[in-house]
Amino acid sequence: MLIFKRTNELQRFLKTTDNEQKTIGFTPTMGALHQGHISLIRQSRKYCQMNVCSIFVNPTQFNDLTDFNKYPKTIERDIEMLHDAGCDVLFLPDVNEVYPTGTALAKPLQFGFIAQTLEGEHRPGHFQGMAQVVERLLKIIKPNKLYMGLKDYQQQLIVAQLIQKLKLSVHLVAAKTVREKDGLAMSSRNVRLSPNDRKLAVQISKTLKQAKRLMQHTDKSIGEIQQLCIDAICNKQGIELEYFEIRNASTLRHPLGKNEKLVALAAVKIGGVRLIDNMLLN
Ligand code: AMP
């Protein structure tokens, strides 16, 4: 695996005649890799001839400085994992390489409701920063396929819009969430959970599964199911609920009925660690 820290060196490498013929699969990450990230690299390897992964903790998408400063960093281990997964290229830039003219947003893209609700409401500025870095990385790497996780459900919907708005010729592949044995969605933040909080965290996926079960096997209304799930989380001491919402899976609008494609999305804080998860319900 080749490692590039400089944008121009990576671009020079990708432009060589040999590489220009190859299908490029790109997986952007913030490091502290786990099997969820590795599943994206594996899918990229299956369908692309050149697999690029980036590790960059993007400062512009953190609205909470403590969260940014505490973001886990395990670069030696990450390199080993990527190497073992058969990744071809790791892009490991610093802030100046990604934002040579500074991190200020020149002309923020407008995504409307889809970026204003849920995470957009609880993490102001997060999606503008995320869109900024994804746009930047796509323009540097020019991949054919972009591998992202459904774990960040709202994020992949916004990236799909970004690709459309900018008329980029990249195909977004949204890959399913990889979970721990007990159901907890893998996340770089999980390592920050104390052993006790780690046990509590299973309540998130348990409640999402409950929502799916209630949706598929009972006559309860969307509102009733949502309330039962909110109660199930709020009854657990140690979990602070930010939101548990059942929404239209494409627009994230409040659904009018069960005939729409639905997704349940949750955000909680446990011991100061913010975790998100979601599940398609029908
Ligand atoms: P992050 O490093 O958290 O920015 O994540 C990088 C990419 O990995 C994003 O597209 C995430 O949606 C995806 N990802 C994170 N966790 C998981 C998971 N448990 N399963 C599958 N993909 C994931």
PDB file of C-alpha atoms and ligand atoms in Angstrom:
ATOM      1  CA  MET A   1       0.000   0.000   0.000  1.00  0.00           C
ATOM      2  CA  LEU A   2       1.278   3.435  -0.939  1.00  0.00           C
ATOM      3  CA  ILE A   3       0.799   6.333   1.469  1.00  0.00           C
ATOM      4  CA  PHE A   4       0.527   9.904   0.207  1.00  0.00           C
ATOM      5  CA  LYS A   5       0.478  12.930   2.457  1.00  0.00           C
ATOM      6  CA  ARG A   6       0.598  15.474  -0.350  1.00  0.00           C
ATOM      7  CA  THR A   7      -2.273  16.186  -2.721  1.00  0.00           C
ATOM      8  CA  ASN A   8      -0.068  16.873  -5.746  1.00  0.00           C
ATOM      9  CA  GLU A   9       1.902  13.649  -5.263  1.00  0.00           C
ATOM     10  CA  LEU A  10      -1.284  11.596  -4.998  1.00  0.00           C
ATOM     11  CA  GLN A  11      -2.702  13.272  -8.110  1.00  0.00           C
ATOM     12  CA  ARG A  12       0.534  12.718 -10.045  1.00  0.00           C
ATOM     13  CA  PHE A  13       0.414   9.031  -9.107  1.00  0.00           C
ATOM     14  CA  LEU A  14      -3.255   8.613 -10.085  1.00  0.00           C
ATOM     15  CA  LYS A  15      -2.621  10.357 -13.424  1.00  0.00           C
ATOM     16  CA  THR A  16       0.080   7.960 -14.624  1.00  0.00           C
ATOM     17  CA  THR A  17      -1.050   6.225 -17.827  1.00  0.00           C
ATOM     18  CA  ASP A  18      -1.167   2.887 -16.067  1.00  0.00           C
ATOM     19  CA  ASN A  19      -3.502   4.105 -13.338  1.00  0.00           C
ATOM     20  CA  GLU A  20      -5.685   6.299 -15.523  1.00  0.00           C
ATOM     21  CA  GLN A  21      -7.196   3.177 -17.096  1.00  0.00           C
ATOM     22  CA  LYS A  22      -8.238   1.775 -13.733  1.00  0.00           C
ATOM     23  CA  THR A  23     -11.598   2.093 -11.964  1.00  0.00           C
ATOM     24  CA  ILE A  24     -10.982   4.010  -8.762  1.00  0.00           C
ATOM     25  CA  GLY A  25     -12.969   3.175  -5.627  1.00  0.00           C
ATOM     26  CA  PHE A  26     -12.691   5.726  -2.840  1.00  0.00           C
ATOM     27  CA  THR A  27     -13.516   5.377   0.867  1.00  0.00           C
ATOM     28  CA  PRO A  28     -13.220   8.575   2.922  1.00  0.00           C
ATOM     29  CA  THR A  29     -12.763   8.061   6.691  1.00  0.00           C
ATOM     30  CA  MET A  30     -11.656   9.876   9.799  1.00  0.00           C
ATOM     31  CA  GLY A  31      -9.518   6.945  10.945  1.00  0.00           C
ATOM     32  CA  ALA A  32      -9.722   4.903  14.162  1.00  0.00           C
ATOM     33  CA  LEU A  33     -10.752   2.190  11.752  1.00  0.00           C
ATOM     34  CA  HIS A  34     -12.975  -0.771  12.558  1.00  0.00           C
ATOM     35  CA  GLN A  35     -14.591  -3.577  10.590  1.00  0.00           C
ATOM     36  CA  GLY A  36     -17.315  -1.190   9.350  1.00  0.00           C
ATOM     37  CA  HIS A  37     -14.686   0.832   7.490  1.00  0.00           C
ATOM     38  CA  ILE A  38     -12.949  -2.330   6.330  1.00  0.00           C
ATOM     39  CA  SER A  39     -16.210  -3.653   4.843  1.00  0.00           C
ATOM     40  CA  LEU A  40     -16.242  -0.548   2.594  1.00  0.00           C
ATOM     41  CA  ILE A  41     -12.656  -1.189   1.465  1.00  0.00           C
ATOM     42  CA  ARG A  42     -13.548  -4.837   0.752  1.00  0.00           C
ATOM     43  CA  GLN A  43     -16.505  -3.815  -1.421  1.00  0.00           C
ATOM     44  CA  SER A  44     -14.319  -1.305  -3.230  1.00  0.00           C
ATOM     45  CA  ARG A  45     -11.756  -4.039  -3.879  1.00  0.00           C
ATOM     46  CA  LYS A  46     -14.406  -6.314  -5.315  1.00  0.00           C
ATOM     47  CA  TYR A  47     -15.529  -3.837  -7.971  1.00  0.00           C
ATOM     48  CA  CYS A  48     -12.595  -1.439  -8.508  1.00  0.00           C
ATOM     49  CA  GLN A  49      -9.031  -1.916  -9.650  1.00  0.00           C
ATOM     50  CA  MET A  50      -7.559   0.918  -7.608  1.00  0.00           C
ATOM     51  CA  ASN A  51      -8.722   1.360  -4.016  1.00  0.00           C
ATOM     52  CA  VAL A  52      -8.071   4.636  -2.273  1.00  0.00           C
ATOM     53  CA  CYS A  53      -8.869   5.318   1.377  1.00  0.00           C
ATOM     54  CA  SER A  54      -8.406   8.674   3.072  1.00  0.00           C
ATOM     55  CA  ILE A  55      -7.906   9.320   6.760  1.00  0.00           C
ATOM     56  CA  PHE A  56      -8.590  12.922   7.627  1.00  0.00           C
ATOM     57  CA  VAL A  57     -10.258  14.224  10.777  1.00  0.00           C
ATOM     58  CA  ASN A  58     -12.004  17.146   9.134  1.00  0.00           C
ATOM     59  CA  PRO A  59     -12.071  20.098  11.544  1.00  0.00           C
ATOM     60  CA  THR A  60     -14.859  21.903   9.675  1.00  0.00           C
ATOM     61  CA  GLN A  61     -17.484  19.245  10.411  1.00  0.00           C
ATOM     62  CA  PHE A  62     -17.076  19.337  14.193  1.00  0.00           C
ATOM     63  CA  ASN A  63     -19.330  21.784  15.958  1.00  0.00           C
ATOM     64  CA  ASP A  64     -17.991  20.578  19.317  1.00  0.00           C
ATOM     65  CA  LEU A  65     -14.282  21.252  19.907  1.00  0.00           C
ATOM     66  CA  THR A  66     -14.038  18.631  22.693  1.00  0.00           C
ATOM     67  CA  ASP A  67     -15.441  15.997  20.326  1.00  0.00           C
ATOM     68  CA  PHE A  68     -12.821  17.007  17.724  1.00  0.00           C
ATOM     69  CA  ASN A  69      -9.957  16.972  20.242  1.00  0.00           C
ATOM     70  CA  LYS A  70     -11.071  13.635  21.703  1.00  0.00           C
ATOM     71  CA  TYR A  71     -11.576  11.967  18.321  1.00  0.00           C
ATOM     72  CA  PRO A  72      -9.638   8.665  18.634  1.00  0.00           C
ATOM     73  CA  LYS A  73      -6.369   8.426  16.675  1.00  0.00           C
ATOM     74  CA  THR A  74      -4.864   4.999  15.965  1.00  0.00           C
ATOM     75  CA  ILE A  75      -2.888   5.629  12.802  1.00  0.00           C
ATOM     76  CA  GLU A  76      -0.328   2.772  13.111  1.00  0.00           C
ATOM     77  CA  ARG A  77      -3.111   0.250  13.589  1.00  0.00           C
ATOM     78  CA  ASP A  78      -5.193   1.846  10.813  1.00  0.00           C
ATOM     79  CA  ILE A  79      -2.308   1.455   8.353  1.00  0.00           C
ATOM     80  CA  GLU A  80      -1.949  -2.204   9.307  1.00  0.00           C
ATOM     81  CA  MET A  81      -5.678  -2.836   8.884  1.00  0.00           C
ATOM     82  CA  LEU A  82      -5.784  -1.126   5.484  1.00  0.00           C
ATOM     83  CA  HIS A  83      -2.735  -3.034   4.356  1.00  0.00           C
ATOM     84  CA  ASP A  84      -4.312  -6.330   5.447  1.00  0.00           C
ATOM     85  CA  ALA A  85      -7.584  -5.425   3.702  1.00  0.00           C
ATOM     86  CA  GLY A  86      -5.687  -4.957   0.423  1.00  0.00           C
ATOM     87  CA  CYS A  87      -6.120  -1.195   0.128  1.00  0.00           C
ATOM     88  CA  ASP A  88      -3.853   0.209  -2.630  1.00  0.00           C
ATOM     89  CA  VAL A  89      -3.491   3.832  -1.591  1.00  0.00           C
ATOM     90  CA  LEU A  90      -3.888   5.701   1.683  1.00  0.00           C
ATOM     91  CA  PHE A  91      -4.287   9.472   1.460  1.00  0.00           C
ATOM     92  CA  LEU A  92      -3.205  10.965   4.790  1.00  0.00           C
ATOM     93  CA  PRO A  93      -3.244  14.715   4.334  1.00  0.00           C
ATOM     94  CA  ASP A  94      -2.964  17.486   6.887  1.00  0.00           C
ATOM     95  CA  VAL A  95      -5.388  20.427   6.968  1.00  0.00           C
ATOM     96  CA  ASN A  96      -3.312  22.585   4.587  1.00  0.00           C
ATOM     97  CA  GLU A  97      -3.263  19.869   1.930  1.00  0.00           C
ATOM     98  CA  VAL A  98      -7.051  19.580   1.938  1.00  0.00           C
ATOM     99  CA  TYR A  99      -7.727  23.297   2.346  1.00  0.00           C
ATOM    100  CA  PRO A 100      -4.780  25.134   0.730  1.00  0.00           C
ATOM    101  CA  THR A 101      -6.726  28.394   0.697  1.00  0.00           C
ATOM    102  CA  GLY A 102      -8.105  28.031   4.227  1.00  0.00           C
ATOM    103  CA  THR A 103     -11.108  26.319   5.761  1.00  0.00           C
ATOM    104  CA  ALA A 104     -13.620  29.143   5.245  1.00  0.00           C
ATOM    105  CA  LEU A 105     -16.577  28.024   3.124  1.00  0.00           C
ATOM    106  CA  ALA A 106     -16.496  29.918  -0.158  1.00  0.00           C
ATOM    107  CA  LYS A 107     -20.054  29.285  -1.287  1.00  0.00           C
ATOM    108  CA  PRO A 108     -21.872  26.772   0.911  1.00  0.00           C
ATOM    109  CA  LEU A 109     -24.127  24.365  -0.969  1.00  0.00           C
ATOM    110  CA  GLN A 110     -27.798  24.514   0.010  1.00  0.00           C
ATOM    111  CA  PHE A 111     -29.394  21.158   0.700  1.00  0.00           C
ATOM    112  CA  GLY A 112     -32.593  22.407   2.330  1.00  0.00           C
ATOM    113  CA  PHE A 113     -34.645  20.385   4.812  1.00  0.00           C
ATOM    114  CA  ILE A 114     -32.659  17.172   4.458  1.00  0.00           C
ATOM    115  CA  ALA A 115     -29.600  18.854   6.013  1.00  0.00           C
ATOM    116  CA  GLN A 116     -31.499  21.008   8.498  1.00  0.00           C
ATOM    117  CA  THR A 117     -33.333  18.268  10.371  1.00  0.00           C
ATOM    118  CA  LEU A 118     -32.068  15.615  12.838  1.00  0.00           C
ATOM    119  CA  GLU A 119     -28.232  15.800  12.804  1.00  0.00           C
ATOM    120  CA  GLY A 120     -28.494  19.187  11.086  1.00  0.00           C
ATOM    121  CA  GLU A 121     -30.514  20.479  13.998  1.00  0.00           C
ATOM    122  CA  HIS A 122     -28.339  18.945  16.708  1.00  0.00           C
ATOM    123  CA  ARG A 123     -24.961  19.604  15.086  1.00  0.00           C
ATOM    124  CA  PRO A 124     -25.205  23.031  13.434  1.00  0.00           C
ATOM    125  CA  GLY A 125     -22.708  23.413  10.587  1.00  0.00           C
ATOM    126  CA  HIS A 126     -21.822  19.705  10.581  1.00  0.00           C
ATOM    127  CA  PHE A 127     -23.198  18.909   7.141  1.00  0.00           C
ATOM    128  CA  GLN A 128     -21.747  22.030   5.520  1.00  0.00           C
ATOM    129  CA  GLY A 129     -18.312  20.938   6.788  1.00  0.00           C
ATOM    130  CA  MET A 130     -18.898  17.340   5.724  1.00  0.00           C
ATOM    131  CA  ALA A 131     -20.055  18.388   2.235  1.00  0.00           C
ATOM    132  CA  GLN A 132     -17.060  20.724   1.943  1.00  0.00           C
ATOM    133  CA  VAL A 133     -14.541  17.967   2.654  1.00  0.00           C
ATOM    134  CA  VAL A 134     -16.295  15.339   0.505  1.00  0.00           C
ATOM    135  CA  GLU A 135     -16.403  17.771  -2.438  1.00  0.00           C
ATOM    136  CA  ARG A 136     -12.731  18.600  -1.935  1.00  0.00           C
ATOM    137  CA  LEU A 137     -11.679  14.949  -1.699  1.00  0.00           C
ATOM    138  CA  LEU A 138     -13.774  13.952  -4.735  1.00  0.00           C
ATOM    139  CA  LYS A 139     -12.151  16.718  -6.771  1.00  0.00           C
ATOM    140  CA  ILE A 140      -8.680  15.606  -5.692  1.00  0.00           C
ATOM    141  CA  ILE A 141      -9.168  11.866  -6.241  1.00  0.00           C
ATOM    142  CA  LYS A 142     -11.813  11.801  -9.006  1.00  0.00           C
ATOM    143  CA  PRO A 143     -13.015   8.300  -8.157  1.00  0.00           C
ATOM    144  CA  ASN A 144     -15.485   6.277 -10.222  1.00  0.00           C
ATOM    145  CA  LYS A 145     -17.148   4.886  -7.111  1.00  0.00           C
ATOM    146  CA  LEU A 146     -17.540   6.386  -3.674  1.00  0.00           C
ATOM    147  CA  TYR A 147     -18.060   4.002  -0.753  1.00  0.00           C
ATOM    148  CA  MET A 148     -19.956   5.332   2.262  1.00  0.00           C
ATOM    149  CA  GLY A 149     -21.894   3.713   5.093  1.00  0.00           C
ATOM    150  CA  LEU A 150     -25.628   3.659   5.762  1.00  0.00           C
ATOM    151  CA  LYS A 151     -24.572   4.004   9.408  1.00  0.00           C
ATOM    152  CA  ASP A 152     -24.477   7.745   8.678  1.00  0.00           C
ATOM    153  CA  TYR A 153     -27.847   7.619   6.980  1.00  0.00           C
ATOM    154  CA  GLN A 154     -28.479  11.353   6.631  1.00  0.00           C
ATOM    155  CA  GLN A 155     -24.899  11.916   5.480  1.00  0.00           C
ATOM    156  CA  GLN A 156     -25.179   9.503   2.542  1.00  0.00           C
ATOM    157  CA  LEU A 157     -28.468  11.130   1.447  1.00  0.00           C
ATOM    158  CA  ILE A 158     -26.773  14.534   1.442  1.00  0.00           C
ATOM    159  CA  VAL A 159     -23.711  13.240  -0.404  1.00  0.00           C
ATOM    160  CA  ALA A 160     -26.033  11.803  -3.078  1.00  0.00           C
ATOM    161  CA  GLN A 161     -27.494  15.317  -3.468  1.00  0.00           C
ATOM    162  CA  LEU A 162     -24.041  16.879  -3.525  1.00  0.00           C
ATOM    163  CA  ILE A 163     -23.019  14.587  -6.378  1.00  0.00           C
ATOM    164  CA  GLN A 164     -26.166  15.581  -8.302  1.00  0.00           C
ATOM    165  CA  LYS A 165     -25.799  19.296  -7.634  1.00  0.00           C
ATOM    166  CA  LEU A 166     -22.148  19.377  -8.695  1.00  0.00           C
ATOM    167  CA  LYS A 167     -22.823  16.999 -11.613  1.00  0.00           C
ATOM    168  CA  LEU A 168     -19.929  14.791 -10.552  1.00  0.00           C
ATOM    169  CA  SER A 169     -19.513  11.549 -12.439  1.00  0.00           C
ATOM    170  CA  VAL A 170     -19.093   9.331  -9.403  1.00  0.00           C
ATOM    171  CA  HIS A 171     -21.361   6.502  -8.337  1.00  0.00           C
ATOM    172  CA  LEU A 172     -22.230   6.478  -4.627  1.00  0.00           C
ATOM    173  CA  VAL A 173     -22.405   3.048  -3.018  1.00  0.00           C
ATOM    174  CA  ALA A 174     -24.141   3.129   0.378  1.00  0.00           C
ATOM    175  CA  ALA A 175     -23.056   0.055   2.304  1.00  0.00           C
ATOM    176  CA  LYS A 176     -24.906  -1.655   5.104  1.00  0.00           C
ATOM    177  CA  THR A 177     -23.998  -1.064   8.743  1.00  0.00           C
ATOM    178  CA  VAL A 178     -21.586  -3.511  10.344  1.00  0.00           C
ATOM    179  CA  ARG A 179     -22.515  -4.322  13.939  1.00  0.00           C
ATOM    180  CA  GLU A 180     -20.901  -5.860  16.986  1.00  0.00           C
ATOM    181  CA  LYS A 181     -22.232  -9.289  18.027  1.00  0.00           C
ATOM    182  CA  ASP A 182     -24.731  -7.719  20.434  1.00  0.00           C
ATOM    183  CA  GLY A 183     -26.043  -5.342  17.751  1.00  0.00           C
ATOM    184  CA  LEU A 184     -24.193  -2.116  18.594  1.00  0.00           C
ATOM    185  CA  ALA A 185     -23.257  -0.352  15.352  1.00  0.00           C
ATOM    186  CA  MET A 186     -19.480  -0.200  15.014  1.00  0.00           C
ATOM    187  CA  SER A 187     -18.181   3.323  15.489  1.00  0.00           C
ATOM    188  CA  SER A 188     -14.801   4.915  16.122  1.00  0.00           C
ATOM    189  CA  ARG A 189     -16.371   6.522  19.173  1.00  0.00           C
ATOM    190  CA  ASN A 190     -17.227   3.179  20.822  1.00  0.00           C
ATOM    191  CA  VAL A 191     -13.690   2.897  22.253  1.00  0.00           C
ATOM    192  CA  ARG A 192     -14.455   5.936  24.408  1.00  0.00           C
ATOM    193  CA  LEU A 193     -17.287   4.094  26.214  1.00  0.00           C
ATOM    194  CA  SER A 194     -16.576   2.767  29.722  1.00  0.00           C
ATOM    195  CA  PRO A 195     -17.330  -0.984  30.134  1.00  0.00           C
ATOM    196  CA  ASN A 196     -20.615  -0.117  31.814  1.00  0.00           C
ATOM    197  CA  ASP A 197     -21.607   2.422  29.151  1.00  0.00           C
ATOM    198  CA  ARG A 198     -20.661  -0.071  26.448  1.00  0.00           C
ATOM    199  CA  LYS A 199     -23.299  -2.440  27.903  1.00  0.00           C
ATOM    200  CA  LEU A 200     -25.861   0.368  27.992  1.00  0.00           C
ATOM    201  CA  ALA A 201     -25.164   1.278  24.365  1.00  0.00           C
ATOM    202  CA  VAL A 202     -26.770  -1.938  23.131  1.00  0.00           C
ATOM    203  CA  GLN A 203     -30.128  -0.321  23.984  1.00  0.00           C
ATOM    204  CA  ILE A 204     -29.879   1.802  20.806  1.00  0.00           C
ATOM    205  CA  SER A 205     -29.914  -1.085  18.336  1.00  0.00           C
ATOM    206  CA  LYS A 206     -32.313  -3.045  20.547  1.00  0.00           C
ATOM    207  CA  THR A 207     -34.809  -0.182  20.323  1.00  0.00           C
ATOM    208  CA  LEU A 208     -34.343   0.185  16.561  1.00  0.00           C
ATOM    209  CA  LYS A 209     -35.069  -3.543  16.177  1.00  0.00           C
ATOM    210  CA  GLN A 210     -38.123  -3.109  18.397  1.00  0.00           C
ATOM    211  CA  ALA A 211     -39.352  -0.321  16.090  1.00  0.00           C
ATOM    212  CA  LYS A 212     -38.940  -2.612  13.083  1.00  0.00           C
ATOM    213  CA  ARG A 213     -40.748  -5.461  14.804  1.00  0.00           C
ATOM    214  CA  LEU A 214     -43.643  -3.224  15.891  1.00  0.00           C
ATOM    215  CA  MET A 215     -43.877  -1.696  12.415  1.00  0.00           C
ATOM    216  CA  GLN A 216     -43.984  -5.068  10.667  1.00  0.00           C
ATOM    217  CA  HIS A 217     -46.041  -7.126  13.089  1.00  0.00           C
ATOM    218  CA  THR A 218     -48.524  -4.803  14.822  1.00  0.00           C
ATOM    219  CA  ASP A 219     -51.220  -2.284  13.920  1.00  0.00           C
ATOM    220  CA  LYS A 220     -49.674   0.430  16.088  1.00  0.00           C
ATOM    221  CA  SER A 221     -49.383   3.826  14.468  1.00  0.00           C
ATOM    222  CA  ILE A 222     -46.046   5.439  13.592  1.00  0.00           C
ATOM    223  CA  GLY A 223     -46.556   7.890  16.463  1.00  0.00           C
ATOM    224  CA  GLU A 224     -47.246   5.113  18.953  1.00  0.00           C
ATOM    225  CA  ILE A 225     -44.204   3.133  17.868  1.00  0.00           C
ATOM    226  CA  GLN A 226     -42.002   6.205  18.053  1.00  0.00           C
ATOM    227  CA  GLN A 227     -43.239   6.995  21.570  1.00  0.00           C
ATOM    228  CA  LEU A 228     -42.696   3.402  22.791  1.00  0.00           C
ATOM    229  CA  CYS A 229     -39.116   3.572  21.506  1.00  0.00           C
ATOM    230  CA  ILE A 230     -38.474   6.962  23.095  1.00  0.00           C
ATOM    231  CA  ASP A 231     -39.759   5.578  26.420  1.00  0.00           C
ATOM    232  CA  ALA A 232     -37.585   2.451  26.111  1.00  0.00           C
ATOM    233  CA  ILE A 233     -34.458   4.612  25.764  1.00  0.00           C
ATOM    234  CA  CYS A 234     -35.429   7.273  28.307  1.00  0.00           C
ATOM    235  CA  ASN A 235     -36.157   4.578  30.906  1.00  0.00           C
ATOM    236  CA  LYS A 236     -32.497   3.540  30.855  1.00  0.00           C
ATOM    237  CA  GLN A 237     -30.497   5.499  33.375  1.00  0.00           C
ATOM    238  CA  GLY A 238     -27.239   6.734  31.867  1.00  0.00           C
ATOM    239  CA  ILE A 239     -28.580   7.273  28.344  1.00  0.00           C
ATOM    240  CA  GLU A 240     -29.428  10.800  27.300  1.00  0.00           C
ATOM    241  CA  LEU A 241     -31.711  10.797  24.265  1.00  0.00           C
ATOM    242  CA  GLU A 242     -31.203  13.498  21.617  1.00  0.00           C
ATOM    243  CA  TYR A 243     -33.762  12.132  19.203  1.00  0.00           C
ATOM    244  CA  PHE A 244     -35.528   8.979  18.123  1.00  0.00           C
ATOM    245  CA  GLU A 245     -37.503   9.655  14.973  1.00  0.00           C
ATOM    246  CA  ILE A 246     -39.309   7.650  12.336  1.00  0.00           C
ATOM    247  CA  ARG A 247     -39.028   9.426   8.997  1.00  0.00           C
ATOM    248  CA  ASN A 248     -39.506   8.972   5.274  1.00  0.00           C
ATOM    249  CA  ALA A 249     -36.397   7.071   4.154  1.00  0.00           C
ATOM    250  CA  SER A 250     -35.745   9.287   1.105  1.00  0.00           C
ATOM    251  CA  THR A 251     -36.750  12.778   2.215  1.00  0.00           C
ATOM    252  CA  LEU A 252     -36.413  12.482   6.022  1.00  0.00           C
ATOM    253  CA  ARG A 253     -39.771  14.281   6.231  1.00  0.00           C
ATOM    254  CA  HIS A 254     -42.337  13.195   8.835  1.00  0.00           C
ATOM    255  CA  PRO A 255     -44.215  10.335   7.198  1.00  0.00           C
ATOM    256  CA  LEU A 256     -47.931  10.455   6.502  1.00  0.00           C
ATOM    257  CA  GLY A 257     -48.463   6.710   6.606  1.00  0.00           C
ATOM    258  CA  LYS A 258     -46.946   3.250   6.859  1.00  0.00           C
ATOM    259  CA  ASN A 259     -47.077   2.790   3.087  1.00  0.00           C
ATOM    260  CA  GLU A 260     -44.034   5.073   2.760  1.00  0.00           C
ATOM    261  CA  LYS A 261     -40.490   3.678   2.957  1.00  0.00           C
ATOM    262  CA  LEU A 262     -39.523   4.370   6.571  1.00  0.00           C
ATOM    263  CA  VAL A 263     -36.326   4.678   8.572  1.00  0.00           C
ATOM    264  CA  ALA A 264     -35.879   5.058  12.329  1.00  0.00           C
ATOM    265  CA  LEU A 265     -32.958   7.284  13.336  1.00  0.00           C
ATOM    266  CA  ALA A 266     -31.535   7.745  16.809  1.00  0.00           C
ATOM    267  CA  ALA A 267     -28.904   9.899  18.486  1.00  0.00           C
ATOM    268  CA  VAL A 268     -27.958   9.500  22.131  1.00  0.00           C
ATOM    269  CA  LYS A 269     -25.225  10.509  24.522  1.00  0.00           C
ATOM    270  CA  ILE A 270     -23.780   7.940  26.907  1.00  0.00           C
ATOM    271  CA  GLY A 271     -21.099   9.078  29.353  1.00  0.00           C
ATOM    272  CA  GLY A 272     -20.455  12.132  27.163  1.00  0.00           C
ATOM    273  CA  VAL A 273     -20.003  10.030  24.004  1.00  0.00           C
ATOM    274  CA  ARG A 274     -22.420  10.842  21.196  1.00  0.00           C
ATOM    275  CA  LEU A 275     -23.640   7.821  19.215  1.00  0.00           C
ATOM    276  CA  ILE A 276     -25.978   7.587  16.213  1.00  0.00           C
ATOM    277  CA  ASP A 277     -27.664   4.639  14.554  1.00  0.00           C
ATOM    278  CA  ASN A 278     -30.603   3.911  12.269  1.00  0.00           C
ATOM    279  CA  MET A 279     -32.620   1.082  10.748  1.00  0.00           C
ATOM    280  CA  LEU A 280     -34.889   0.736   7.731  1.00  0.00           C
ATOM    281  CA  LEU A 281     -38.270  -0.408   9.003  1.00  0.00           C
ATOM    282  CA  ASN A 282     -40.089  -1.843   5.980  1.00  0.00           C
TER     283      ASN A 282
HETATM  284  P1  AMP B   1     -16.062   7.912   9.707  1.00  0.00           P
HETATM  285  O1  AMP B   1     -14.627   7.516   9.830  1.00  0.00           O
HETATM  286  O2  AMP B   1     -16.849   7.729  10.966  1.00  0.00           O
HETATM  287  O3  AMP B   1     -16.227   9.273   9.072  1.00  0.00           O
HETATM  288  O4  AMP B   1     -16.706   6.884   8.687  1.00  0.00           O
HETATM  289  C1  AMP B   1     -16.206   6.715   7.392  1.00  0.00           C
HETATM  290  C2  AMP B   1     -17.199   5.941   6.573  1.00  0.00           C
HETATM  291  O5  AMP B   1     -17.411   4.668   7.177  1.00  0.00           O
HETATM  292  C3  AMP B   1     -18.567   6.636   6.506  1.00  0.00           C
HETATM  293  O6  AMP B   1     -19.085   6.534   5.194  1.00  0.00           O
HETATM  294  C4  AMP B   1     -19.384   5.843   7.496  1.00  0.00           C
HETATM  295  O7  AMP B   1     -20.774   5.839   7.208  1.00  0.00           O
HETATM  296  C5  AMP B   1     -18.799   4.444   7.348  1.00  0.00           C
HETATM  297  N1  AMP B   1     -19.052   3.658   8.551  1.00  0.00           N
HETATM  298  C6  AMP B   1     -18.866   4.052   9.840  1.00  0.00           C
HETATM  299  N2  AMP B   1     -19.264   3.088  10.681  1.00  0.00           N
HETATM  300  C7  AMP B   1     -19.724   2.066   9.918  1.00  0.00           C
HETATM  301  C8  AMP B   1     -20.291   0.775  10.196  1.00  0.00           C
HETATM  302  N3  AMP B   1     -20.462   0.359  11.433  1.00  0.00           N
HETATM  303  N4  AMP B   1     -20.643  -0.005   9.164  1.00  0.00           N
HETATM  304  C9  AMP B   1     -20.459   0.421   7.872  1.00  0.00           C
HETATM  305  N5  AMP B   1     -19.946   1.611   7.545  1.00  0.00           N
HETATM  306  C10 AMP B   1     -19.583   2.429   8.544  1.00  0.00           C
END
